[in-house]
GROMACS .gro file of C-alpha atoms in nm:
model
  223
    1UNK     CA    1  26.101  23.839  15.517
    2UNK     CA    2  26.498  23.796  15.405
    3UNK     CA    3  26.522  23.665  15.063
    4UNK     CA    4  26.590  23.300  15.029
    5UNK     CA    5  26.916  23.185  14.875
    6UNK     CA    6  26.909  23.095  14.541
    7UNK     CA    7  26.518  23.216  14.540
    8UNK     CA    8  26.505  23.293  14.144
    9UNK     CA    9  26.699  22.934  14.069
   10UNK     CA   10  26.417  22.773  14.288
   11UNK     CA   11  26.156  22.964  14.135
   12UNK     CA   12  26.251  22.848  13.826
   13UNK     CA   13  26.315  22.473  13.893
   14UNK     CA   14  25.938  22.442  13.987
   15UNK     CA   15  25.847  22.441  13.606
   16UNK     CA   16  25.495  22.425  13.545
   17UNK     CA   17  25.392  22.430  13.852
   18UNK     CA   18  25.472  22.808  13.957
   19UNK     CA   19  25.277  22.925  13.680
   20UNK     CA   20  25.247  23.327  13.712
   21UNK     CA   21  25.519  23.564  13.897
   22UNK     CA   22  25.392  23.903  14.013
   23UNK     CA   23  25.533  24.152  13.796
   24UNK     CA   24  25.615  24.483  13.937
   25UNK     CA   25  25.495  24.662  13.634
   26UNK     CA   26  25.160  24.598  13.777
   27UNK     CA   27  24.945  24.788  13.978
   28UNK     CA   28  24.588  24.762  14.148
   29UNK     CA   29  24.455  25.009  13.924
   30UNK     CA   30  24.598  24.866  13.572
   31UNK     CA   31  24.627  24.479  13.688
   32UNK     CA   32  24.321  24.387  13.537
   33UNK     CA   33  24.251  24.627  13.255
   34UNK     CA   34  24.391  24.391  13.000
   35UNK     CA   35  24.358  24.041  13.050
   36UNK     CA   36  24.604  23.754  13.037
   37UNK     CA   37  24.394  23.462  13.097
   38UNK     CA   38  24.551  23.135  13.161
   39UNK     CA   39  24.467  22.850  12.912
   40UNK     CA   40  24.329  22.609  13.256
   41UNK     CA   41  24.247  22.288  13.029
   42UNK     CA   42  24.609  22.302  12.875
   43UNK     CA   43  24.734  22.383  13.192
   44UNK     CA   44  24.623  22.113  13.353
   45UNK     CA   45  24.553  21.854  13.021
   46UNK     CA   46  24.155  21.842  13.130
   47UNK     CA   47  23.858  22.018  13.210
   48UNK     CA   48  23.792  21.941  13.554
   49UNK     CA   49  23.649  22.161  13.830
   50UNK     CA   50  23.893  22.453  13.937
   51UNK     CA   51  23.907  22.535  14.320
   52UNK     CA   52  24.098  22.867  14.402
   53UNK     CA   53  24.303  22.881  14.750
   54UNK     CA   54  24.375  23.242  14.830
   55UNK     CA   55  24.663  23.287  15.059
   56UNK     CA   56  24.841  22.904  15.017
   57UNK     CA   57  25.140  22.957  15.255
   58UNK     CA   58  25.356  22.710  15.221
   59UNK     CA   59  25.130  22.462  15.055
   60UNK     CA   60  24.991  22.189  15.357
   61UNK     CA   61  24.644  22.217  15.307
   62UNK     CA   62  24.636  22.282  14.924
   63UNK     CA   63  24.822  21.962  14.857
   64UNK     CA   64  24.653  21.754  15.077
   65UNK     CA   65  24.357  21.884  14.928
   66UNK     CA   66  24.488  21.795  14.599
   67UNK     CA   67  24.562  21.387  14.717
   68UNK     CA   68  24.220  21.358  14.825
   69UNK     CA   69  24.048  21.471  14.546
   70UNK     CA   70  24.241  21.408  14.241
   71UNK     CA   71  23.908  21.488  13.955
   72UNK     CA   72  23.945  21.864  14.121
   73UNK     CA   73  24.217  22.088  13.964
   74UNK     CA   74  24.364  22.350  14.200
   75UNK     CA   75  24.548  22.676  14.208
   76UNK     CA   76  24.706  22.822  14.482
   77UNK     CA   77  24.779  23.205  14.518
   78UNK     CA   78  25.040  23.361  14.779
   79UNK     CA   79  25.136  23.736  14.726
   80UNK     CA   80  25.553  23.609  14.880
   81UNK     CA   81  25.793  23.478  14.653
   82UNK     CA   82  26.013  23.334  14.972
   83UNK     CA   83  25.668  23.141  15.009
   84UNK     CA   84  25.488  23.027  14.714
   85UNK     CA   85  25.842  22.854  14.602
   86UNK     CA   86  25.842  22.611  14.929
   87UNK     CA   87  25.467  22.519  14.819
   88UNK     CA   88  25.562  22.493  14.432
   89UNK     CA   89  25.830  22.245  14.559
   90UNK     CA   90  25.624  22.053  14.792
   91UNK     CA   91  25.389  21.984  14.514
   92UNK     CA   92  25.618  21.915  14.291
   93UNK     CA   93  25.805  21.651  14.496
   94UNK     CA   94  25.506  21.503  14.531
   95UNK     CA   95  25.466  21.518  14.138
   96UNK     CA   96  25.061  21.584  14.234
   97UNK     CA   97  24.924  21.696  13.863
   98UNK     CA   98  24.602  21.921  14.017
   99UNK     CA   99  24.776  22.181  14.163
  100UNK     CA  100  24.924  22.496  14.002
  101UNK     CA  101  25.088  22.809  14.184
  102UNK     CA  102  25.066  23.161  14.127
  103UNK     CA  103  25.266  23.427  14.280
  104UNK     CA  104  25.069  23.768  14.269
  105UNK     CA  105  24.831  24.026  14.471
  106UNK     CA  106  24.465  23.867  14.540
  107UNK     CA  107  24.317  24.189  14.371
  108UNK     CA  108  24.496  24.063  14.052
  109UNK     CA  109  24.333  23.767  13.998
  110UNK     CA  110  24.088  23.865  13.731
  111UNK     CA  111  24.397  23.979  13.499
  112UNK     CA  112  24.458  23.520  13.509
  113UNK     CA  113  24.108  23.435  13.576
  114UNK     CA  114  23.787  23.383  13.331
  115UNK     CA  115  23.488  23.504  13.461
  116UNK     CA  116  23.280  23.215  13.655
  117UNK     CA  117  23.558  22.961  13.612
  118UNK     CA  118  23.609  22.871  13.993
  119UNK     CA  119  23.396  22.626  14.175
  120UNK     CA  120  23.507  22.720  14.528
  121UNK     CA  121  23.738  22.954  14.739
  122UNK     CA  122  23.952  22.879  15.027
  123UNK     CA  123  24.052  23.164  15.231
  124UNK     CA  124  24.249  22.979  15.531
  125UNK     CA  125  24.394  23.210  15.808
  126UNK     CA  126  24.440  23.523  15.614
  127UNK     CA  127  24.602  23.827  15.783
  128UNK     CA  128  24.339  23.978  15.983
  129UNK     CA  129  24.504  24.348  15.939
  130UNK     CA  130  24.367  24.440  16.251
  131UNK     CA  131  24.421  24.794  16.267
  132UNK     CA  132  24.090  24.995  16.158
  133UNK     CA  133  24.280  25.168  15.848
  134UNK     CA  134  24.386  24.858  15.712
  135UNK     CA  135  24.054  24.691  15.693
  136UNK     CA  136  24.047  24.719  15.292
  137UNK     CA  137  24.333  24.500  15.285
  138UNK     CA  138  24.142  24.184  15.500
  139UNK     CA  139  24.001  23.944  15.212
  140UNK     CA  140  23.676  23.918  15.304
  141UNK     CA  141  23.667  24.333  15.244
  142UNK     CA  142  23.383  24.447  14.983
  143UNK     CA  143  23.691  24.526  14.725
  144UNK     CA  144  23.759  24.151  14.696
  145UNK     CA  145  23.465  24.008  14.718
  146UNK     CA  146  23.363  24.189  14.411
  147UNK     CA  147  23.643  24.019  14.242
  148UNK     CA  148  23.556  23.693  14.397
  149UNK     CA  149  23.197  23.739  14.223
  150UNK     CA  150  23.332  23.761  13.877
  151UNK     CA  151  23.531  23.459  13.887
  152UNK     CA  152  23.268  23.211  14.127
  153UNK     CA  153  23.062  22.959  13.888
  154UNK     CA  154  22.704  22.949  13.992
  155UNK     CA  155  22.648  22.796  14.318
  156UNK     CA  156  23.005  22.841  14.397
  157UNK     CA  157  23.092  22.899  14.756
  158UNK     CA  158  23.372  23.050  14.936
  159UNK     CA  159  23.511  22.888  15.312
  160UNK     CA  160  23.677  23.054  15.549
  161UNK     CA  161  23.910  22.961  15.818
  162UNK     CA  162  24.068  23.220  16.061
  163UNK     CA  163  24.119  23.162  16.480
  164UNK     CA  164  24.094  23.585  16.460
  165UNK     CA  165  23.745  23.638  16.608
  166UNK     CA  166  23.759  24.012  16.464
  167UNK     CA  167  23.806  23.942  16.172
  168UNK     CA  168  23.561  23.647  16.129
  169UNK     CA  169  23.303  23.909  16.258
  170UNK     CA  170  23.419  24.122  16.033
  171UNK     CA  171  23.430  23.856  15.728
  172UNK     CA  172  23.036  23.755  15.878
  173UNK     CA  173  22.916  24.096  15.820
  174UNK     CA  174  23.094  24.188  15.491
  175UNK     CA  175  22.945  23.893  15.363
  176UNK     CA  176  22.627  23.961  15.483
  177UNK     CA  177  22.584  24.321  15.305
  178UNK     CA  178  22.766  24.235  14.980
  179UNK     CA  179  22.451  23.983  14.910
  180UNK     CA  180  22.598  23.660  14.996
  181UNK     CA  181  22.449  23.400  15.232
  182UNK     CA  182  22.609  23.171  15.536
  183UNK     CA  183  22.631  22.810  15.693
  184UNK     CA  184  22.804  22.557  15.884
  185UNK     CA  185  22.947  22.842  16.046
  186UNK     CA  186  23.130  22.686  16.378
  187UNK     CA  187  23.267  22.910  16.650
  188UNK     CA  188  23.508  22.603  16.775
  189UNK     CA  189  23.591  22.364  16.477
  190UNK     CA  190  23.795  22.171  16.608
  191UNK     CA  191  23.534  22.039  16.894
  192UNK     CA  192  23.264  22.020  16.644
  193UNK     CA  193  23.086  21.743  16.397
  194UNK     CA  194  23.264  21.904  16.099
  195UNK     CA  195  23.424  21.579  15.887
  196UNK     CA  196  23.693  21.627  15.625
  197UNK     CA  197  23.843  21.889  15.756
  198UNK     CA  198  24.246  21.900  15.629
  199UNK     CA  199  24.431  22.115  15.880
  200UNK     CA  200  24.697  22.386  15.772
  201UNK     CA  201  25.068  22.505  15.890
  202UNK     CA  202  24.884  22.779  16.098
  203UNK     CA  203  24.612  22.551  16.258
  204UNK     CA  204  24.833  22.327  16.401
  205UNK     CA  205  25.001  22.620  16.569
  206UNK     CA  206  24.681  22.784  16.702
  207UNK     CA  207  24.486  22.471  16.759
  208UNK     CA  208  24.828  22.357  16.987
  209UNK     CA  209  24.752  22.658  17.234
  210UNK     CA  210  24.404  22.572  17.264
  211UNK     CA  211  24.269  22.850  17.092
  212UNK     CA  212  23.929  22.817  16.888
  213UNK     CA  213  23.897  22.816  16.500
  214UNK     CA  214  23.661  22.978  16.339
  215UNK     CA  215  23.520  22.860  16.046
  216UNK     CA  216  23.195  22.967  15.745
  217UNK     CA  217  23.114  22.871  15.432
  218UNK     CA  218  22.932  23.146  15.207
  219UNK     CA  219  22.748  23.173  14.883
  220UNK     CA  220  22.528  23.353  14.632
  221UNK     CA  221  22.180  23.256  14.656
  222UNK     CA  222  22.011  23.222  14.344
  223UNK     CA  223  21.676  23.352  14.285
   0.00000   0.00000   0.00000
């Protein structure tokens, strides 16, 4: 993707509400060696619930999410600077005070993140990576949800949206042998009971073409 004009200015306008940039000096192997947890009650002035979105785009469903339910702090993570800044903006237009943005690598998150401090996880239409050789990049591969564990409270849950029927078998079965449990899975959302549910950039597009959406919800059971 070309670099939007006057990307760094924009970045910057968005305040508090584009919280981390990815820094380059980073890598997958170092990112979370030394911690740099973010202060979340200062951040957001209160100790609310924290919901995670993985993957934000350009910010539709997060800030939606954020109207509705306005006792729920969220943050919103998307790896693209020419992204996250059109979401930082949209929330801050809207001057919504649940929703912070942070532009780095899923993988990273535990660098920001306390351990159990997130009461759900949104993955919505993630790149599917297709191709066999890239399945350790799909977010539902055993490398993240490893790092999903550390940060889920108990009885967290993670849902999943995706119209990719590979990689929602995929997502089914790495779930499955990395000890977490399913329901409400639907096979055709959008033609099922399922209430509530806020509909993002990429929906819209897929639902428009009459193609199905996938959908789970997943957690740890405890013994």
């Amino acid at each position: 993707m070309r670099k939007k004009k006057n990307l760094d200015s924009r970045c910057a306008e968005c305040g508090g509400y584009l919280t981390v940039l990815h820094s380059p000096e980073l890598n997958s192997e170092t990112a979370c060696l030394t911690p740099e947890y973010l202060d979340i009650v200062e951040m957001f002035g209160n100790d609310n619930p924290v919901e995670l979105e993985i993957g934000c785009g350009k910010g539709q469903f997060v800030c939606e999410l954020a109207k509705r339910n306005p006792d729920i702090n969220y943050i919103a993570v998307e790896v693209t600077r020419n992204v996250v800044v059109a979401a930082a903006e949209k929330a801050r237009d809207e001057a919504l005070p649940n929703v912070r943005f942070l532009c780095v690598p899923a993988e990273y998150l535990p660098r920001y993140l306390r351990p159990a401090s997130v009461s759900r996880i949104y993955l919505n239409f993630s790149c599917p990576f297709p191709k066999s050789r890239f399945k350790n990049r799909r977010l539902t591969h055993e490398r993240f949800l490893s790092k999903y564990k550390l940060l889920m409270q108990k009885d967290a849950e993670i849902h999943q949206k995706t119209d990719n029927m590979q990689l929602f078998e995929f997502s089914i079965e790495s779930f499955s042998k990395n000890g977490f449990a399913l329901k409400n899975i639907s096979l055709d959302l959008h033609n099922s009971r399922f209430e509530g549910n806020i509909v993002t950039e990429y929906e819209n597009k897929f639902a428009s073409k009459g193609l199905p959406i996938y959908r789970l919800e997943a957690y740890i059971p405890q013994s």
